[in-house]
mmCIF file of C-alpha atoms in Angstrom:
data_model
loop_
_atom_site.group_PDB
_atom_site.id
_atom_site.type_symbol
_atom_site.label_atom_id
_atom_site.label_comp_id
_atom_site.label_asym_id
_atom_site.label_seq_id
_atom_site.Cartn_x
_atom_site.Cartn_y
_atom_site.Cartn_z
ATOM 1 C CA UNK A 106 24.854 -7.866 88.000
ATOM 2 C CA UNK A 107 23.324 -4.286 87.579
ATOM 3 C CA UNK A 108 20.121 -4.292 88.475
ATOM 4 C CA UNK A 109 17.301 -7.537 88.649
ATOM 5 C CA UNK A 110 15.209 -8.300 85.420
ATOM 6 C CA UNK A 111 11.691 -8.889 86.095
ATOM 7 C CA UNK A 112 9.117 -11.091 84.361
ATOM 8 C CA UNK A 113 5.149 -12.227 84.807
ATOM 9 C CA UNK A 114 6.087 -10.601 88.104
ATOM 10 C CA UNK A 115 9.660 -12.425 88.995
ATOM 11 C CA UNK A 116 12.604 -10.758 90.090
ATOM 12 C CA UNK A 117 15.754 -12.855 88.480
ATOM 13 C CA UNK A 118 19.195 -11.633 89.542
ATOM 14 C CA UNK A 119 20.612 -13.292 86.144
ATOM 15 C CA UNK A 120 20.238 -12.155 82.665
ATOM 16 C CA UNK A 121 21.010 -15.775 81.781
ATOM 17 C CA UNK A 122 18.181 -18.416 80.851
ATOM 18 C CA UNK A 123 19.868 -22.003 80.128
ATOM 19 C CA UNK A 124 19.038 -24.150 77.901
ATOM 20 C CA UNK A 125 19.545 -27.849 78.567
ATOM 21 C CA UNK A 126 19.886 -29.316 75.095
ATOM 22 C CA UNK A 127 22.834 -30.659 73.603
ATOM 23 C CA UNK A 128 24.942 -31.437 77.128
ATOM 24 C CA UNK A 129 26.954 -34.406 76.661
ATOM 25 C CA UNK A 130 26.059 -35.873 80.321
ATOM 26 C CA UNK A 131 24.419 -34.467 83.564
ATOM 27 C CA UNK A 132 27.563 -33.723 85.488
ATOM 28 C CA UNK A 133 28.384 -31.363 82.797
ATOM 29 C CA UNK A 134 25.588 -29.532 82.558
ATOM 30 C CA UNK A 135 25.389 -29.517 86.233
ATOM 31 C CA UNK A 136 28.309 -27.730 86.393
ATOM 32 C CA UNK A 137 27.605 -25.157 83.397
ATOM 33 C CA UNK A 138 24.349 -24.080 85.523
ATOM 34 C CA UNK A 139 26.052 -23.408 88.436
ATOM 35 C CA UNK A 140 28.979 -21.366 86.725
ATOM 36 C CA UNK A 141 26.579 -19.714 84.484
ATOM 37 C CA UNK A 142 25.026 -18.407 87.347
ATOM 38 C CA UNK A 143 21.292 -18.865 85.816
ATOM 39 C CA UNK A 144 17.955 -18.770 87.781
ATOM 40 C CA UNK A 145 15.785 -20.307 85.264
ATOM 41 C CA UNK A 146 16.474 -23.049 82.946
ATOM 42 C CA UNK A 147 14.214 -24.127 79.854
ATOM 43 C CA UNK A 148 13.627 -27.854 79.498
ATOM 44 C CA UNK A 149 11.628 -29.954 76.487
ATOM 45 C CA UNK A 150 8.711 -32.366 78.084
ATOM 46 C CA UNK A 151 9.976 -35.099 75.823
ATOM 47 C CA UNK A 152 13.347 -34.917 77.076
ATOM 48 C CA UNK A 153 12.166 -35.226 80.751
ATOM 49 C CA UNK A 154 12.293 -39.488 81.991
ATOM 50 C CA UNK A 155 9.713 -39.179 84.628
ATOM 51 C CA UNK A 156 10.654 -42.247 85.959
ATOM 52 C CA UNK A 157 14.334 -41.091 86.115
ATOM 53 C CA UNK A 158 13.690 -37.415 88.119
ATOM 54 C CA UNK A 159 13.780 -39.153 91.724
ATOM 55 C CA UNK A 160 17.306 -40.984 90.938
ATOM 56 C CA UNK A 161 19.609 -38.625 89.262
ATOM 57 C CA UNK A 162 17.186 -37.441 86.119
ATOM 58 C CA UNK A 163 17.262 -33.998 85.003
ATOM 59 C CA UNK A 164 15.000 -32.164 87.125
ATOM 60 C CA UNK A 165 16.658 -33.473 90.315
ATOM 61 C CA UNK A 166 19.475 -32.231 89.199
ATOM 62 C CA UNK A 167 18.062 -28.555 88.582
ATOM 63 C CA UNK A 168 16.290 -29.102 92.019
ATOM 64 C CA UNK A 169 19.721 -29.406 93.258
ATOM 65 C CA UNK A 170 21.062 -25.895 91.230
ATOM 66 C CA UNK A 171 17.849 -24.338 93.108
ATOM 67 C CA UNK A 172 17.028 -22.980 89.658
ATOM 68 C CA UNK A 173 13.413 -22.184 87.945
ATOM 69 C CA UNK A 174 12.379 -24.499 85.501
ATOM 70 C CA UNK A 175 10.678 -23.040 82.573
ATOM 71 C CA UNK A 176 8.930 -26.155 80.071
ATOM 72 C CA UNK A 177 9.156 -24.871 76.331
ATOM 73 C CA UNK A 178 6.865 -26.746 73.358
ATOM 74 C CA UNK A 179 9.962 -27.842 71.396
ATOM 75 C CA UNK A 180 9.660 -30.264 68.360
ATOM 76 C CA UNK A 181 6.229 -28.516 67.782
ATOM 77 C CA UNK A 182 4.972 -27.310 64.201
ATOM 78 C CA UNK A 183 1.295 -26.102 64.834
ATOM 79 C CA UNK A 184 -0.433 -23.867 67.532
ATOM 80 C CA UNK A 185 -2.504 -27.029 68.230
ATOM 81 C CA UNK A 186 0.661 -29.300 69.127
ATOM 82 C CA UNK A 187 2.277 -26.670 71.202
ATOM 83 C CA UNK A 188 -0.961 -25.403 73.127
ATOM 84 C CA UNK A 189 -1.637 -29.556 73.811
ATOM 85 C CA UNK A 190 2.392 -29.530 74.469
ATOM 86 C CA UNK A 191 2.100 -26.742 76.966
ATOM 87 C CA UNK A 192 -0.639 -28.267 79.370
ATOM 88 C CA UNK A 193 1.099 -31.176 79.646
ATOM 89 C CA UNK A 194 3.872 -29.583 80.748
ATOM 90 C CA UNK A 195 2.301 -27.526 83.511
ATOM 91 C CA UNK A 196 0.686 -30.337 85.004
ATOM 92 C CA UNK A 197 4.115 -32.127 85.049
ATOM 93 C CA UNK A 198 5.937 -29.369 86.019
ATOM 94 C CA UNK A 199 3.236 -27.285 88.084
ATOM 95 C CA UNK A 200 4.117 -24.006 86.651
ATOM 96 C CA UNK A 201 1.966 -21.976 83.987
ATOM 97 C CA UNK A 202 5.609 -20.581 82.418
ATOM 98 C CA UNK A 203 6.063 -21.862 78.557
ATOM 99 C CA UNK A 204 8.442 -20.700 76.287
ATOM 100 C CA UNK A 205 6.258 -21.315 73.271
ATOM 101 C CA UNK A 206 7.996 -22.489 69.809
ATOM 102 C CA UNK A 207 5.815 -23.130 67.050
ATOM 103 C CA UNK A 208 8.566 -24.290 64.278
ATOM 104 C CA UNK A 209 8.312 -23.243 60.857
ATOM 105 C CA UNK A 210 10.272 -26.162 59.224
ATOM 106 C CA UNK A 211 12.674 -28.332 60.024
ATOM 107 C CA UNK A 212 15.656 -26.892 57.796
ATOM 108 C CA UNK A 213 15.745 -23.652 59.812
ATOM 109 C CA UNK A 214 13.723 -24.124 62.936
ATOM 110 C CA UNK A 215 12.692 -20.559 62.611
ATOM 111 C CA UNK A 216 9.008 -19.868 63.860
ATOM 112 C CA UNK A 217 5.559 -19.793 62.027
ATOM 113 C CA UNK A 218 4.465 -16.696 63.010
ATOM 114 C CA UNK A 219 0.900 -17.150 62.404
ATOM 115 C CA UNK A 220 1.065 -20.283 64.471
ATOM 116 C CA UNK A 221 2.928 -19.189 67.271
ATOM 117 C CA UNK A 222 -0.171 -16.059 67.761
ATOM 118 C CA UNK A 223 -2.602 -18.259 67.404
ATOM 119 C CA UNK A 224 -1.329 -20.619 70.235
ATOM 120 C CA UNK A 225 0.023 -17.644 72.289
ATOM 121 C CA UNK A 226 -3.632 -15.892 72.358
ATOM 122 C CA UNK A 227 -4.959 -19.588 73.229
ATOM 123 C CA UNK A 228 -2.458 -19.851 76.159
ATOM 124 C CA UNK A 229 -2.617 -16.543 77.358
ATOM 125 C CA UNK A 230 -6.499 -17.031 77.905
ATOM 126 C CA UNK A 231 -5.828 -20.156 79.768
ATOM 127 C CA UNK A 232 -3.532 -18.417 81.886
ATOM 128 C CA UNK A 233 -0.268 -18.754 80.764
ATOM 129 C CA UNK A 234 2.746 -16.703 81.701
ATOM 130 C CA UNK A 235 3.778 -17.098 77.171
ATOM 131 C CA UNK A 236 7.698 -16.736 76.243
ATOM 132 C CA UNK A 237 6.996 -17.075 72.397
ATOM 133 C CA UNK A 238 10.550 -17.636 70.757
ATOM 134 C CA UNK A 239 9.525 -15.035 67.731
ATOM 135 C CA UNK A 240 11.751 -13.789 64.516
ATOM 136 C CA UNK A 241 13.172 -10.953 64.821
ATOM 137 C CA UNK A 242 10.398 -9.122 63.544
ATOM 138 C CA UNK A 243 9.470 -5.853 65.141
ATOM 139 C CA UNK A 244 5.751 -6.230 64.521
ATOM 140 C CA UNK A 245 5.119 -9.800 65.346
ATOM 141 C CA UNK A 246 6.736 -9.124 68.475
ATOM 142 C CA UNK A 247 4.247 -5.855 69.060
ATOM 143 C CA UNK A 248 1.601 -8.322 68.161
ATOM 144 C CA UNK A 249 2.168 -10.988 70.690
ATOM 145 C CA UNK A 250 2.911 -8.150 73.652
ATOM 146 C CA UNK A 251 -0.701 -7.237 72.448
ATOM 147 C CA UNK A 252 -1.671 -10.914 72.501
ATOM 148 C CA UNK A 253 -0.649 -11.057 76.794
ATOM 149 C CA UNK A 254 2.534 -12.497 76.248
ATOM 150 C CA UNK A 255 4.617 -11.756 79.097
ATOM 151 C CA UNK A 256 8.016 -10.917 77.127
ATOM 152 C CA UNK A 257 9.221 -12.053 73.967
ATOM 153 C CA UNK A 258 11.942 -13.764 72.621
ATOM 154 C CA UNK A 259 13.622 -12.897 68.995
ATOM 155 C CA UNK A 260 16.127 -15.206 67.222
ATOM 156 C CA UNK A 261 19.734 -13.850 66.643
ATOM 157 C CA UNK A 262 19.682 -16.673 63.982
ATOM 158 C CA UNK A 263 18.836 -19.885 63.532
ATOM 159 C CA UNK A 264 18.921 -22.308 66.409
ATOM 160 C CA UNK A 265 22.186 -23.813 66.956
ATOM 161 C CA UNK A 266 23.927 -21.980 63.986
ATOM 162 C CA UNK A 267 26.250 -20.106 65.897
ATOM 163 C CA UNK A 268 25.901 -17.336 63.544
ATOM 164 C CA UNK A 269 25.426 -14.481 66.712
ATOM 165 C CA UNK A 270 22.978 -11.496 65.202
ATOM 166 C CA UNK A 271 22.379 -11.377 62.064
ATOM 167 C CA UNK A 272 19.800 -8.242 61.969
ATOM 168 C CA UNK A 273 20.801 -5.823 64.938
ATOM 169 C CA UNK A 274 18.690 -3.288 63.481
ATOM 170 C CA UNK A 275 15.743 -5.486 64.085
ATOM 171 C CA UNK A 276 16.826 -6.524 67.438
ATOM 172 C CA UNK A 277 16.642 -2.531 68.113
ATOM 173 C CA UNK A 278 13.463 -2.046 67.020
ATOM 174 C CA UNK A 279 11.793 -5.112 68.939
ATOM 175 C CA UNK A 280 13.228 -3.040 71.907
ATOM 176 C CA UNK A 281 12.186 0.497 71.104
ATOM 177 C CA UNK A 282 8.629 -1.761 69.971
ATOM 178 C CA UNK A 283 8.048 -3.062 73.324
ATOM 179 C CA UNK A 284 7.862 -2.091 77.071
ATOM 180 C CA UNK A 285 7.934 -6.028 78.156
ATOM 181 C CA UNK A 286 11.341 -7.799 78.735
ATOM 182 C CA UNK A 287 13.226 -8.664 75.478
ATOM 183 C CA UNK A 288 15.123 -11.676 75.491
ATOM 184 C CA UNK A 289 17.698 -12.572 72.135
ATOM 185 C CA UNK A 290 17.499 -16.003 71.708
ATOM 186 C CA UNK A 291 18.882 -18.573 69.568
ATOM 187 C CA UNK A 292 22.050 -18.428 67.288
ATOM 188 C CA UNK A 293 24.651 -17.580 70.029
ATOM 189 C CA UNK A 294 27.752 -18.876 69.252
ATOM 190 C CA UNK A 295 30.211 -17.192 72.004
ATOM 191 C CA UNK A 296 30.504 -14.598 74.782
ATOM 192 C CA UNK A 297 30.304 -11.879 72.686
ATOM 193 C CA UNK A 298 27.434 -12.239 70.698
ATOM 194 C CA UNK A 299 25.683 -12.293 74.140
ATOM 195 C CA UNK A 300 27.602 -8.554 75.111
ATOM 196 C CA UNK A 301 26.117 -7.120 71.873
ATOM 197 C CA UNK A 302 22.243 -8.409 72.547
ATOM 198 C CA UNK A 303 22.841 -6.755 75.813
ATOM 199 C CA UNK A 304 24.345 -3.389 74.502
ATOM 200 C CA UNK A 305 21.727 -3.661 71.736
ATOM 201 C CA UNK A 306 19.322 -3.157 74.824
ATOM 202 C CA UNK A 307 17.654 -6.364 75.278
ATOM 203 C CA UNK A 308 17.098 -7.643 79.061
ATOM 204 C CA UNK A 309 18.271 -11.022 79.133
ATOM 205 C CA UNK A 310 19.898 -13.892 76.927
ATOM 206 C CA UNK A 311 18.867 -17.173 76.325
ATOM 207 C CA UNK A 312 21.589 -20.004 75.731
ATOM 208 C CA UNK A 313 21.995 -23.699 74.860
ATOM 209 C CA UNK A 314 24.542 -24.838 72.360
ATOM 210 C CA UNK A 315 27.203 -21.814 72.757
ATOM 211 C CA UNK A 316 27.240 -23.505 76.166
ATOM 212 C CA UNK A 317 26.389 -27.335 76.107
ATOM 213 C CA UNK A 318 28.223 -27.757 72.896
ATOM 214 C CA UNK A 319 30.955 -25.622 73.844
ATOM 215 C CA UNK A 320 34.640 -27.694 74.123
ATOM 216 C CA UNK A 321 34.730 -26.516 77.649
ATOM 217 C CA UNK A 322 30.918 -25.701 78.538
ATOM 218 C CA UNK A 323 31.589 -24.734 81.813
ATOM 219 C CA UNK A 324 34.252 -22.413 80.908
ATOM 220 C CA UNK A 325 31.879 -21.071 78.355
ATOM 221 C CA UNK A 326 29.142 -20.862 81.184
ATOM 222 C CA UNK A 327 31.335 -18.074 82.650
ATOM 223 C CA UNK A 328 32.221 -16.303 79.838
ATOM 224 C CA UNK A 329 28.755 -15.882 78.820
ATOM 225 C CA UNK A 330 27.676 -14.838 82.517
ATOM 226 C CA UNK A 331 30.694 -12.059 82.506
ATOM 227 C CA UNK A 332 29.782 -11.142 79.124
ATOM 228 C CA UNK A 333 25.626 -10.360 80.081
ATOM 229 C CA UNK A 334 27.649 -8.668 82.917
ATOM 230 C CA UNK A 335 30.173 -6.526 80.619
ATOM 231 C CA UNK A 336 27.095 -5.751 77.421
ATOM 232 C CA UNK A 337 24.647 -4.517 80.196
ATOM 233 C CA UNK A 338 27.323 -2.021 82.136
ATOM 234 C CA UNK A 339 27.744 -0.982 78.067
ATOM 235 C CA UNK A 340 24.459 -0.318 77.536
ATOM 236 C CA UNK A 341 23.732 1.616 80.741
ATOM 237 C CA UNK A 342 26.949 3.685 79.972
ATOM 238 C CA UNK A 343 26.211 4.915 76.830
ATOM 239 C CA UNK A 344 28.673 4.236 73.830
ATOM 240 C CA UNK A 345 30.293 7.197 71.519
ATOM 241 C CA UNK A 346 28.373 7.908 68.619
ATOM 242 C CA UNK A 347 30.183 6.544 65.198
ATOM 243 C CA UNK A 348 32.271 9.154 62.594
ATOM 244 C CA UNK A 349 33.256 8.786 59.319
ATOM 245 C CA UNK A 350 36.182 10.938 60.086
ATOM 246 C CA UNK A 351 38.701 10.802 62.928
ATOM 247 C CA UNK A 352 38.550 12.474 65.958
ATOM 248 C CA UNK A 353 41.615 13.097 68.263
ATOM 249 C CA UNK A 354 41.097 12.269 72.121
ATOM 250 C CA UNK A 355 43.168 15.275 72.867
ATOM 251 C CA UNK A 356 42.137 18.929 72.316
ATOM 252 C CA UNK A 357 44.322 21.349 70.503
ATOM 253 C CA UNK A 358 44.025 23.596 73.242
ATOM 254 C CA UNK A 359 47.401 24.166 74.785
ATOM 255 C CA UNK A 360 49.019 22.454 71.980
ATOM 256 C CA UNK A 361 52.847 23.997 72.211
ATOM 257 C CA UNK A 362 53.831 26.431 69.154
ATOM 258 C CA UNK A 363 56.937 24.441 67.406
#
């Protein structure tokens, strides 16, 4: 991987954050997080069995993958349900990290943006280190950098569509908006819809279904890792501007009289 991407502080050596919804059984997933290479993993509170984590539950199993857990307010629809959402989450999982979702409606699952500032300002004065999952709108996303979020987190498309990046443009723009780590998130649907978030310029990639829905979701866990890999070398390289017109790779110079 070129280069570590740092966040609230935290230097991860993958540009992959895992999501856990949608595996079909542990041992699957298991094996996606250790092929996808990922350091930190988002998991929903109400998916969590407490009484399950000391015999095989999820979070023993992500103790096992030596991987950061990072609680997100899934299922929630106001700022009050997520910021109640959130602090039971750190005292279950002892870390002030939250990906904050504040869901629109349930057709799309796209945020309410006026929600999701009002319960990232909330957090952020308790002392949150906030991961809003946003739109992809460039000014909502300025606003909640303003608001002491520590990074931000635009949808590609809707969640679990598959539909990759529907607004690149946008996706630019929340980068050139923002000096704190961008994330794409949501509507992945294959490796390279994660290459072009990275050669778009944002930092890291978040992923569930692509992978946990995947017919071979470990398989998919390494193309997606290769493909972060591939978009970021892309990005740093610089690629050729686009023409209208053609342009031959070899100079007329020398070109033999005939």
């Amino acid at each position: 991987m070129s280069g570590s991407l740092r966040i609230a502080g935290v230097e991860l050596r993958s540009r992959l954050i895992l999501g856990t919804g949608g595996a079909s059984n542990l041992d699957i997933l298991e094996r996606a997080v250790k092929e996808s290479g990922s350091e930190l993993v988002t998991i929903s509170l109400r998916r969590v069995d407490a009484a399950a984590t000391m015999n095989g539950g999820l979070l023993d199993m992500l103790d096992r993958c030596g991987v950061q857990v990072l609680p997100n307010t899934a299922g929630c629809f106001t700022a009050r349900e997520a910021v109640k959402v959130a602090h039971l989450a750190r005292e279950a999982f002892e870390t002030p990290w939250v990906k904050l979702e504040v869901i629109g409606d349930e057709r799309t699952l796209l945020p309410d943006g006026v929600e999701l500032l009002r319960a990232a300002e909330e957090l952020v004065a308790d002392g949150f280190q906030v991961l809003p999952y946003t739109t992809d709108d460039p000014i909502l996303a300025r606003r909640l950098v303003d608001a002491g979020c520590a990074g931000v987190m635009p949808a590609g498309s809707p969640i679990g569509s598959g539909l990759g990046i529907s607004n690149p443009h946008h996706i630019q723009l929340i980068r050139q908006s923002v000096d704190l780590p961008v994330i794409l998130d949501a509507g992945i649907g294959t490796a390279s819809d994660a290459a072009l978030a990275m050669e778009l310029g944002c930092d890291a990639v978040m992923v569930a279904s692509a992978i946990t829905r995947a017919a071979d979701p470990v398989r998919m866990a390494a193309a997606i890792r290769h493909a972060i890999e591939a978009g970021r070398l892309a990005a740093r390289a610089g690629r050729i501007p686009r023409r209208f017109h053609a342009l031959a790779s070899t100079p007329d110079e020398g070109r033999p009289a005939l």
